[in-house]
Amino acid sequence: MWSSRTLFILAAVGSAVGLGNIWRFPYITGENGGGAFVVVYLLCIAAVGIPVMMAEVLLGRQGRQSPINTMRSLAQQSEAWRGWSLIGWMGALGGFLILSYYSVVAGWALYYIYLLASGTFVGTEAAAAGAAFDAFLANPGLLVGFHTLFMVITVFIVGAGVVAGLERAIRWFMPLLFVLLGVLLVYGATSGGFAAGFNFMFSWNWEKLTADGVLEALGHAFFTLSVGMGAIMAYGSYMPNKASIPSAVVMIGVLDTLVAIAAGLAIFAIVFANGLEPGQGPGLLFVTVPIAFGNMGLGVLFGTLFFILVTFAAITSAISIIEPAMAFAVEEFKARRWHVALVLGLVCWILGLGTVFSFNAWADVHVVGEMTFFDFFDFVTQKVMLPLGGLLIAVFAAWVLPKAVVKAQLRLPGGRPVEVLWEVLIKVAAPVGVLAVFVYTLYHFFFQ
Ligand code: PHE
């Protein structure tokens, strides 16, 4: 069990804050035209993500086992169908798929530590930064190398069980990350792109929002909070009983959102100051940030530090992504952490090769429709598995688990009004919201 409430919060923040905030949020915001997409995303965080996260933590703390066995035993205790353990199985499987591409992208950040430290971008122009990234993506050998390095680091940390020490380091790294995002923001502000970036993110442009964009915002709300696949449930199972779930979860949600918004503002300021394309896709972070650090005083130092922090944030998230499968294997087969870590890491590494080649050799290989391997893994996890997992978790906590259990776990502050709000969110907003978005997207897919 975590030794304290603080350690739980640090671990959960470590899980939540990662590539989702710094890499994914800005680039999907760019692809979806900013403005309205950000509003829908914030709404999904507040009305769906945070309530489901509370539910996930409370299930974990009530069950105190790996997500698969937690769901099985809670279903049993509630005299419900044992098949609810499917939530756990789907989450563990989702973890493999997510980590496979997460590791590839984290490998990009690792490589960029080297590029920035070696001064590659000093005085760079936008076109050169873009060309450097394209050249990197076109080189499968390099991509595999850094994907491998990231996976080895993760396996080592998970296998050796030095996770708690790492979580403690978040106390120092998180404020530092904010400082560096601040440096980027100041650079963006002085180079004249801040107002345009701000407008892009917060203007009211509903006409740009598509059905697919709404599903993307919802899926990303789950992804960025690490909710819907058991990661936070596994962490909840280590949370001490006396700690308050609502206050911890709200704090994690707010911090996670602040990092995403700060990253978005910084990146779009650079985009508009340099006449770049906001919707250029997964390379956005790796094209914009080097331009900024390449053209500021102490840029080599700050830039290197920035990508070290991004990599660190990715590691603390990666650990949580495999925790559901890890916890299950250790609990069920009494397996050693080392062995499990090696096997899980190997499987994810192999799956990750699909993503590596999506950007070069297999760019024209389409798994389904127009989707490359990367698109497909991304689609299945973010747009299907996480929302579906979140939906089932909400339904289980709201309708299956005895009310008294939920009440005793949550201990909501604020009396009746807050209780009513919780009930409305977990019984109606979360399940109906997810279902409505699914149905709406399917309708658009088939009829428009
Ligand atoms: N929340 C992490 C991020 O934003 C990713 C993650 C997804 C972690 C799912 C755990 C589970 O980068």
Coordinates of C-alpha atoms and ligand atoms in Angstrom, one line a residue:
M1 CA 0.0 0.0 0.0
W2 CA 1.1 3.6 -0.6
S3 CA 2.6 4.9 2.5
S4 CA 0.6 8.1 2.3
R5 CA -2.1 10.0 0.6
T6 CA 0.5 12.2 -1.0
L7 CA 2.3 9.2 -2.6
F8 CA -1.0 8.1 -4.2
I9 CA -1.5 11.6 -5.6
L10 CA 2.0 11.7 -6.9
A11 CA 1.7 8.3 -8.6
A12 CA -1.7 9.2 -10.1
V13 CA -0.4 12.5 -11.4
G14 CA 2.6 10.7 -12.8
S15 CA 0.3 8.3 -14.6
A16 CA -2.1 11.1 -15.9
V17 CA 0.5 13.6 -17.0
G18 CA 2.4 12.3 -20.0
L19 CA 2.5 12.3 -23.7
G20 CA -1.2 12.6 -23.7
N21 CA -0.9 16.2 -22.4
I22 CA 2.2 17.4 -24.1
W23 CA 2.2 15.5 -27.4
R24 CA -1.3 14.3 -28.1
F25 CA -3.5 17.1 -26.8
P26 CA -1.9 19.9 -28.9
Y27 CA -1.8 17.9 -32.1
I28 CA -5.4 16.6 -32.0
T29 CA -6.5 20.1 -31.0
G30 CA -4.7 21.4 -34.1
E31 CA -6.3 18.7 -36.3
N32 CA -9.8 19.5 -35.0
G33 CA -9.5 23.2 -35.5
G34 CA -9.1 24.3 -31.9
G35 CA -11.9 26.3 -30.1
A36 CA -14.9 24.1 -30.0
F37 CA -12.9 20.9 -29.7
V38 CA -11.2 22.3 -26.6
V39 CA -14.6 23.2 -25.1
V40 CA -15.9 19.7 -25.7
Y41 CA -12.7 18.2 -24.3
L42 CA -13.0 20.3 -21.1
L43 CA -16.6 19.3 -20.7
C44 CA -15.7 15.6 -21.1
I45 CA -13.1 16.0 -18.4
A46 CA -15.4 17.6 -16.0
A47 CA -18.6 15.7 -16.6
V48 CA -17.3 12.3 -17.6
G49 CA -13.6 11.9 -16.9
I50 CA -13.5 13.0 -13.3
P51 CA -16.6 11.1 -12.1
V52 CA -15.4 8.0 -13.8
M53 CA -12.0 8.4 -12.3
M54 CA -13.6 8.6 -8.8
A55 CA -15.5 5.5 -9.6
E56 CA -12.4 3.7 -10.8
V57 CA -10.4 4.6 -7.7
L58 CA -13.2 3.6 -5.4
L59 CA -13.6 0.2 -7.1
G60 CA -9.9 -0.4 -6.8
R61 CA -9.8 0.6 -3.1
Q62 CA -12.8 -1.6 -2.4
G63 CA -11.4 -4.6 -4.3
R64 CA -7.7 -4.2 -3.3
Q65 CA -6.6 -6.6 -6.0
S66 CA -5.5 -6.4 -9.6
P67 CA -8.3 -4.8 -11.8
I68 CA -9.3 -8.2 -13.2
N69 CA -9.7 -9.9 -9.8
T70 CA -11.1 -6.7 -8.2
M71 CA -13.9 -6.7 -10.8
R72 CA -14.5 -10.4 -10.3
S73 CA -14.8 -10.2 -6.6
L74 CA -16.8 -7.0 -6.5
A75 CA -19.3 -8.6 -8.9
Q76 CA -19.5 -11.6 -6.6
Q77 CA -20.0 -9.5 -3.5
S78 CA -22.7 -7.6 -5.3
E79 CA -24.3 -10.8 -6.4
A80 CA -24.0 -9.7 -10.0
W81 CA -22.7 -11.4 -13.1
R82 CA -19.1 -12.5 -12.9
G83 CA -18.5 -11.4 -16.4
W84 CA -18.0 -7.8 -15.1
S85 CA -14.4 -8.9 -14.8
L86 CA -14.3 -8.3 -18.6
I87 CA -13.6 -4.7 -17.7
G88 CA -10.4 -5.8 -16.2
W89 CA -9.5 -8.1 -19.1
M90 CA -10.2 -5.4 -21.7
G91 CA -8.1 -2.9 -19.7
A92 CA -5.2 -5.3 -19.5
L93 CA -5.4 -5.9 -23.2
G94 CA -5.8 -2.2 -23.9
G95 CA -2.6 -1.6 -21.9
F96 CA -0.6 -3.7 -24.3
L97 CA -1.9 -1.9 -27.3
I98 CA -1.5 1.6 -25.7
L99 CA 2.0 0.9 -24.5
S100 CA 3.1 -0.4 -27.9
Y101 CA 2.7 3.0 -29.6
Y102 CA 3.3 5.0 -26.4
S103 CA 6.8 3.6 -26.3
V104 CA 7.5 4.5 -29.9
V105 CA 6.5 8.1 -29.4
A106 CA 8.4 8.3 -26.0
G107 CA 11.4 7.1 -28.1
W108 CA 11.0 10.2 -30.2
A109 CA 11.3 12.3 -27.1
L110 CA 14.4 10.4 -26.0
Y111 CA 16.0 11.0 -29.4
Y112 CA 15.1 14.7 -29.1
I113 CA 17.0 14.9 -25.8
Y114 CA 20.1 14.0 -27.8
L115 CA 19.2 16.3 -30.7
L116 CA 18.7 19.3 -28.5
A117 CA 21.7 18.6 -26.3
S118 CA 24.0 18.4 -29.4
G119 CA 22.9 21.8 -30.5
T120 CA 21.2 20.6 -33.7
F121 CA 18.6 23.2 -33.6
V122 CA 20.6 26.3 -32.7
G123 CA 19.3 29.1 -34.9
T124 CA 17.0 26.7 -36.8
E125 CA 14.3 27.8 -39.1
A126 CA 10.8 26.3 -39.2
A127 CA 11.5 24.4 -42.4
A128 CA 14.7 22.9 -41.1
A129 CA 13.0 21.7 -37.9
G130 CA 10.2 20.1 -40.0
A131 CA 12.7 18.4 -42.3
A132 CA 14.7 17.1 -39.3
F133 CA 11.6 15.4 -37.9
D134 CA 10.6 14.0 -41.3
A135 CA 14.0 12.6 -41.8
F136 CA 13.9 10.9 -38.4
L137 CA 10.5 9.4 -39.1
A138 CA 11.8 8.0 -42.4
N139 CA 14.5 6.1 -40.6
P140 CA 13.0 2.9 -39.2
G141 CA 16.4 1.9 -37.7
L142 CA 16.5 5.0 -35.5
L143 CA 12.9 4.7 -34.5
V144 CA 13.3 1.0 -33.5
G145 CA 16.4 1.9 -31.6
F146 CA 14.8 4.5 -29.4
H147 CA 11.6 2.5 -29.0
T148 CA 13.8 -0.3 -27.7
L149 CA 15.7 2.0 -25.4
F150 CA 12.5 3.4 -23.9
M151 CA 11.0 -0.1 -23.4
V152 CA 14.2 -1.3 -21.8
I153 CA 14.1 1.6 -19.3
T154 CA 10.5 0.9 -18.5
V155 CA 11.0 -2.9 -18.1
F156 CA 13.9 -2.2 -15.8
I157 CA 12.0 0.2 -13.6
V158 CA 9.0 -2.0 -13.4
G159 CA 11.0 -5.2 -12.9
A160 CA 13.2 -3.8 -10.2
G161 CA 10.2 -2.4 -8.5
V162 CA 11.8 1.1 -8.0
V163 CA 8.5 2.7 -8.9
A164 CA 7.8 4.4 -5.6
G165 CA 11.1 6.3 -5.8
L166 CA 10.2 7.5 -9.2
E167 CA 6.9 8.7 -8.0
R168 CA 8.6 10.7 -5.3
A169 CA 10.7 12.5 -7.9
I170 CA 7.4 13.8 -9.5
R171 CA 7.3 16.3 -6.7
W172 CA 10.3 18.0 -8.3
F173 CA 9.8 17.3 -11.9
M174 CA 6.2 18.5 -12.2
P175 CA 7.0 22.1 -11.1
L176 CA 10.0 22.1 -13.3
L177 CA 7.8 21.0 -16.2
F178 CA 5.6 24.0 -15.5
V179 CA 8.6 26.3 -15.4
L180 CA 9.8 25.1 -18.8
L181 CA 6.3 25.4 -20.3
G182 CA 6.4 28.9 -18.9
V183 CA 9.7 29.6 -20.7
L184 CA 8.1 28.4 -24.0
L185 CA 5.1 30.6 -23.4
V186 CA 7.3 33.6 -22.8
Y187 CA 9.2 32.8 -26.0
G188 CA 5.9 32.5 -27.8
A189 CA 4.6 35.7 -26.4
T190 CA 7.7 37.7 -27.4
S191 CA 7.8 36.2 -30.9
G192 CA 4.3 37.5 -31.5
G193 CA 2.2 34.3 -31.8
F194 CA 0.6 34.2 -28.4
A195 CA -2.6 36.0 -29.3
A196 CA -3.2 34.0 -32.4
G197 CA -2.6 30.8 -30.5
F198 CA -4.9 31.8 -27.7
N199 CA -7.6 32.6 -30.2
F200 CA -7.1 29.3 -32.0
M201 CA -7.6 27.4 -28.7
F202 CA -10.5 29.4 -27.2
S203 CA -12.5 30.9 -30.1
W204 CA -16.0 29.7 -30.7
N205 CA -15.7 27.9 -34.0
W206 CA -18.4 25.2 -33.9
E207 CA -18.4 24.8 -37.6
K208 CA -15.1 23.1 -37.4
L209 CA -16.2 20.4 -35.0
T210 CA -17.0 17.0 -36.6
A211 CA -18.7 13.9 -35.1
D212 CA -15.4 12.2 -35.1
G213 CA -13.9 15.2 -33.3
V214 CA -16.4 14.8 -30.5
L215 CA -15.5 11.1 -30.1
E216 CA -11.8 12.1 -30.2
A217 CA -12.3 14.7 -27.4
L218 CA -14.1 12.1 -25.3
G219 CA -11.6 9.4 -25.9
H220 CA -8.8 11.7 -25.2
A221 CA -10.4 12.8 -21.9
F222 CA -10.2 9.2 -20.8
F223 CA -6.6 8.8 -22.2
T224 CA -5.2 11.8 -20.6
L225 CA -6.7 11.0 -17.2
S226 CA -5.5 7.3 -17.5
V227 CA -9.1 6.3 -17.0
G228 CA -11.1 3.4 -18.5
M229 CA -8.6 0.6 -18.6
G230 CA -7.8 -0.2 -15.0
A231 CA -4.6 1.8 -14.5
I232 CA -6.1 4.1 -12.0
M233 CA -8.1 1.2 -10.5
A234 CA -4.8 -0.6 -9.9
Y235 CA -3.4 2.5 -8.2
G236 CA -6.6 3.0 -6.2
S237 CA -6.0 -0.5 -4.8
Y238 CA -2.9 0.8 -3.0
M239 CA -4.6 3.9 -1.7
P240 CA -4.9 4.2 2.1
N241 CA -8.5 4.1 3.4
K242 CA -8.4 7.4 5.2
A243 CA -7.5 9.4 2.1
S244 CA -10.3 11.3 0.4
I245 CA -11.0 10.1 -3.1
P246 CA -13.0 13.1 -4.3
S247 CA -10.4 15.7 -3.3
A248 CA -7.5 13.6 -4.7
V249 CA -9.2 13.0 -8.0
V250 CA -10.3 16.6 -8.5
M251 CA -6.7 17.7 -7.8
I252 CA -5.3 15.2 -10.3
G253 CA -7.9 16.2 -12.9
V254 CA -7.1 19.9 -12.5
L255 CA -3.3 19.4 -12.7
D256 CA -3.6 17.2 -15.7
T257 CA -5.8 19.8 -17.5
L258 CA -3.4 22.7 -16.6
V259 CA -0.5 20.9 -18.1
A260 CA -2.4 20.2 -21.3
I261 CA -3.6 23.8 -21.7
A262 CA -0.2 25.2 -20.9
A263 CA 1.4 22.9 -23.5
G264 CA -1.3 23.8 -26.1
L265 CA -0.8 27.6 -25.5
A266 CA 2.9 27.4 -25.8
I267 CA 2.9 25.2 -28.9
F268 CA 0.2 27.2 -30.8
A269 CA 2.0 30.4 -30.0
I270 CA 5.1 29.0 -31.8
V271 CA 2.9 27.6 -34.6
F272 CA 1.5 31.0 -35.4
A273 CA 4.7 33.0 -34.8
N274 CA 6.3 30.8 -37.5
G275 CA 3.5 30.4 -39.9
L276 CA 3.2 26.6 -39.3
E277 CA 0.3 24.4 -39.9
P278 CA -1.7 23.7 -36.7
G279 CA -3.2 20.5 -38.1
Q280 CA 0.1 18.9 -39.2
G281 CA -0.4 15.8 -37.0
P282 CA 1.7 13.8 -34.6
G283 CA 4.9 15.7 -35.4
L284 CA 3.6 19.0 -34.0
L285 CA 5.4 18.9 -30.7
F286 CA 8.7 17.8 -32.3
V287 CA 8.6 20.6 -34.9
T288 CA 7.5 23.5 -32.8
V289 CA 9.4 23.1 -29.6
P290 CA 12.9 22.8 -31.2
I291 CA 12.3 26.1 -33.1
A292 CA 11.6 27.9 -29.8
F293 CA 14.6 26.4 -28.0
G294 CA 16.8 26.8 -31.0
N295 CA 16.2 30.5 -31.0
M296 CA 16.4 31.6 -27.4
G297 CA 19.2 32.2 -24.9
L298 CA 20.2 29.1 -23.0
G299 CA 18.1 27.2 -25.5
V300 CA 20.4 24.1 -25.5
L301 CA 20.1 23.8 -21.8
F302 CA 16.3 24.4 -21.6
G303 CA 15.5 22.3 -24.6
T304 CA 17.5 19.3 -23.4
L305 CA 15.8 19.6 -20.0
F306 CA 12.4 19.9 -21.6
F307 CA 12.7 16.6 -23.5
I308 CA 14.2 15.0 -20.4
L309 CA 11.1 16.0 -18.5
V310 CA 8.8 14.8 -21.3
T311 CA 10.5 11.5 -21.3
F312 CA 10.3 11.3 -17.5
A313 CA 6.5 12.0 -17.7
A314 CA 6.2 9.3 -20.3
I315 CA 8.0 6.8 -18.1
T316 CA 5.8 7.4 -15.1
S317 CA 2.7 7.0 -17.4
A318 CA 4.1 3.8 -19.1
I319 CA 4.6 2.2 -15.7
S320 CA 0.9 2.6 -15.0
I321 CA -0.2 1.5 -18.4
I322 CA 1.2 -2.0 -17.8
E323 CA 0.3 -2.1 -14.1
P324 CA -3.1 -3.9 -14.6
A325 CA -1.5 -6.8 -16.5
M326 CA 1.5 -6.8 -14.2
A327 CA -0.6 -6.9 -11.0
F328 CA -2.8 -9.7 -12.4
A329 CA 0.2 -11.9 -13.4
V330 CA 1.9 -11.4 -10.1
E331 CA -1.3 -12.1 -8.1
E332 CA -2.6 -15.0 -10.2
F333 CA 0.5 -16.9 -11.1
K334 CA 2.7 -15.8 -8.3
A335 CA 5.1 -14.8 -11.0
R336 CA 8.2 -12.7 -10.4
R337 CA 8.0 -9.0 -11.3
W338 CA 11.2 -9.4 -13.4
H339 CA 9.8 -12.2 -15.5
V340 CA 6.4 -10.5 -16.0
A341 CA 8.1 -7.2 -16.9
L342 CA 10.3 -8.9 -19.5
V343 CA 7.4 -10.8 -21.1
L344 CA 5.0 -7.7 -21.1
G345 CA 7.8 -5.5 -22.4
L346 CA 8.7 -7.9 -25.2
V347 CA 5.0 -8.2 -26.4
C348 CA 4.6 -4.4 -26.4
W349 CA 7.9 -4.0 -28.1
I350 CA 6.9 -6.3 -30.9
L351 CA 3.5 -4.7 -31.3
G352 CA 5.2 -1.3 -31.4
L353 CA 7.1 -2.3 -34.5
G354 CA 3.8 -1.9 -36.4
T355 CA 3.7 1.7 -35.3
V356 CA 7.3 2.3 -36.2
F357 CA 6.8 1.1 -39.7
S358 CA 3.5 3.1 -40.1
F359 CA 5.7 6.1 -40.5
N360 CA 7.9 4.7 -43.2
A361 CA 8.1 1.2 -44.7
W362 CA 4.4 0.4 -44.1
A363 CA 3.0 3.9 -44.6
D364 CA 0.8 2.4 -47.3
V365 CA -0.2 -0.7 -45.5
H366 CA -3.8 -0.2 -44.3
V367 CA -5.1 -2.4 -41.6
V368 CA -8.7 -1.3 -41.8
G369 CA -10.0 1.3 -44.2
E370 CA -7.4 4.0 -44.6
M371 CA -5.8 3.3 -41.2
T372 CA -2.1 2.4 -40.7
F373 CA -1.0 0.3 -37.8
F374 CA -0.5 3.4 -35.7
D375 CA -3.9 4.9 -36.7
F376 CA -5.5 1.5 -35.9
F377 CA -4.0 1.1 -32.4
D378 CA -4.8 4.7 -31.6
F379 CA -8.3 4.3 -32.9
V380 CA -9.1 1.0 -31.1
T381 CA -7.7 2.1 -27.8
Q382 CA -8.8 5.8 -27.6
K383 CA -12.0 5.8 -29.4
V384 CA -13.3 2.3 -28.6
M385 CA -11.7 0.6 -25.6
L386 CA -11.3 3.5 -23.2
P387 CA -14.7 5.0 -23.6
L388 CA -16.3 1.6 -23.4
G389 CA -14.3 0.7 -20.3
G390 CA -15.3 4.1 -18.8
L391 CA -18.9 3.5 -19.6
L392 CA -18.9 0.0 -18.0
I393 CA -17.1 1.3 -14.9
A394 CA -19.7 4.1 -14.5
V395 CA -22.5 1.6 -14.8
F396 CA -21.0 -0.8 -12.4
A397 CA -20.3 1.8 -9.7
A398 CA -23.7 3.5 -10.2
W399 CA -26.0 0.5 -10.6
V400 CA -24.4 -2.7 -9.5
L401 CA -22.2 -2.0 -6.5
P402 CA -24.3 -1.6 -3.3
K403 CA -24.9 2.1 -2.6
A404 CA -23.6 1.8 1.0
V405 CA -20.2 0.7 -0.3
V406 CA -20.0 3.6 -2.7
K407 CA -21.0 6.0 0.0
A408 CA -18.5 4.7 2.5
Q409 CA -15.7 4.8 -0.1
L410 CA -16.4 8.2 -1.5
R411 CA -17.4 10.2 1.7
L412 CA -18.4 13.1 -0.5
P413 CA -18.0 16.5 1.2
G414 CA -20.7 19.2 0.9
G415 CA -23.9 17.4 1.8
R416 CA -26.9 16.6 -0.3
P417 CA -26.3 19.0 -3.3
V418 CA -22.9 17.3 -4.0
E419 CA -24.4 13.9 -3.6
V420 CA -27.1 14.7 -6.1
L421 CA -24.4 16.1 -8.5
W422 CA -22.4 12.8 -8.1
E423 CA -25.5 10.7 -8.8
V424 CA -26.4 12.7 -11.9
L425 CA -22.9 12.5 -13.3
I426 CA -22.2 8.9 -12.7
K427 CA -25.7 7.5 -13.4
V428 CA -26.6 9.7 -16.3
A429 CA -24.0 12.1 -17.7
A430 CA -21.1 9.5 -18.0
P431 CA -23.0 6.5 -19.4
V432 CA -25.5 8.5 -21.5
G433 CA -22.7 10.8 -22.7
V434 CA -20.5 8.0 -23.8
L435 CA -23.4 6.1 -25.5
A436 CA -24.6 9.2 -27.2
V437 CA -21.2 10.0 -28.6
F438 CA -20.9 6.4 -29.9
V439 CA -24.3 6.4 -31.5
Y440 CA -23.8 9.9 -33.0
T441 CA -20.4 8.9 -34.5
L442 CA -21.8 5.6 -35.9
Y443 CA -24.7 7.5 -37.4
H444 CA -22.4 9.9 -39.1
F445 CA -20.1 7.1 -40.3
F446 CA -22.9 5.2 -42.0
F447 CA -25.2 8.0 -43.2
Q448 CA -23.1 10.9 -44.1
Ligands
PHE1 N1 -2.5 9.5 -19.2 C1 -1.4 9.1 -19.9 C2 -0.9 10.3 -20.7 O1 -1.6 11.3 -20.8 C3 -1.5 7.9 -20.7 C4 -2.2 6.8 -20.1 C5 -3.3 6.2 -20.7 C6 -1.7 6.2 -18.9 C7 -4.0 5.1 -20.1 C8 -2.4 5.1 -18.3 C9 -3.5 4.6 -18.9 O2 0.1 10.3 -21.3

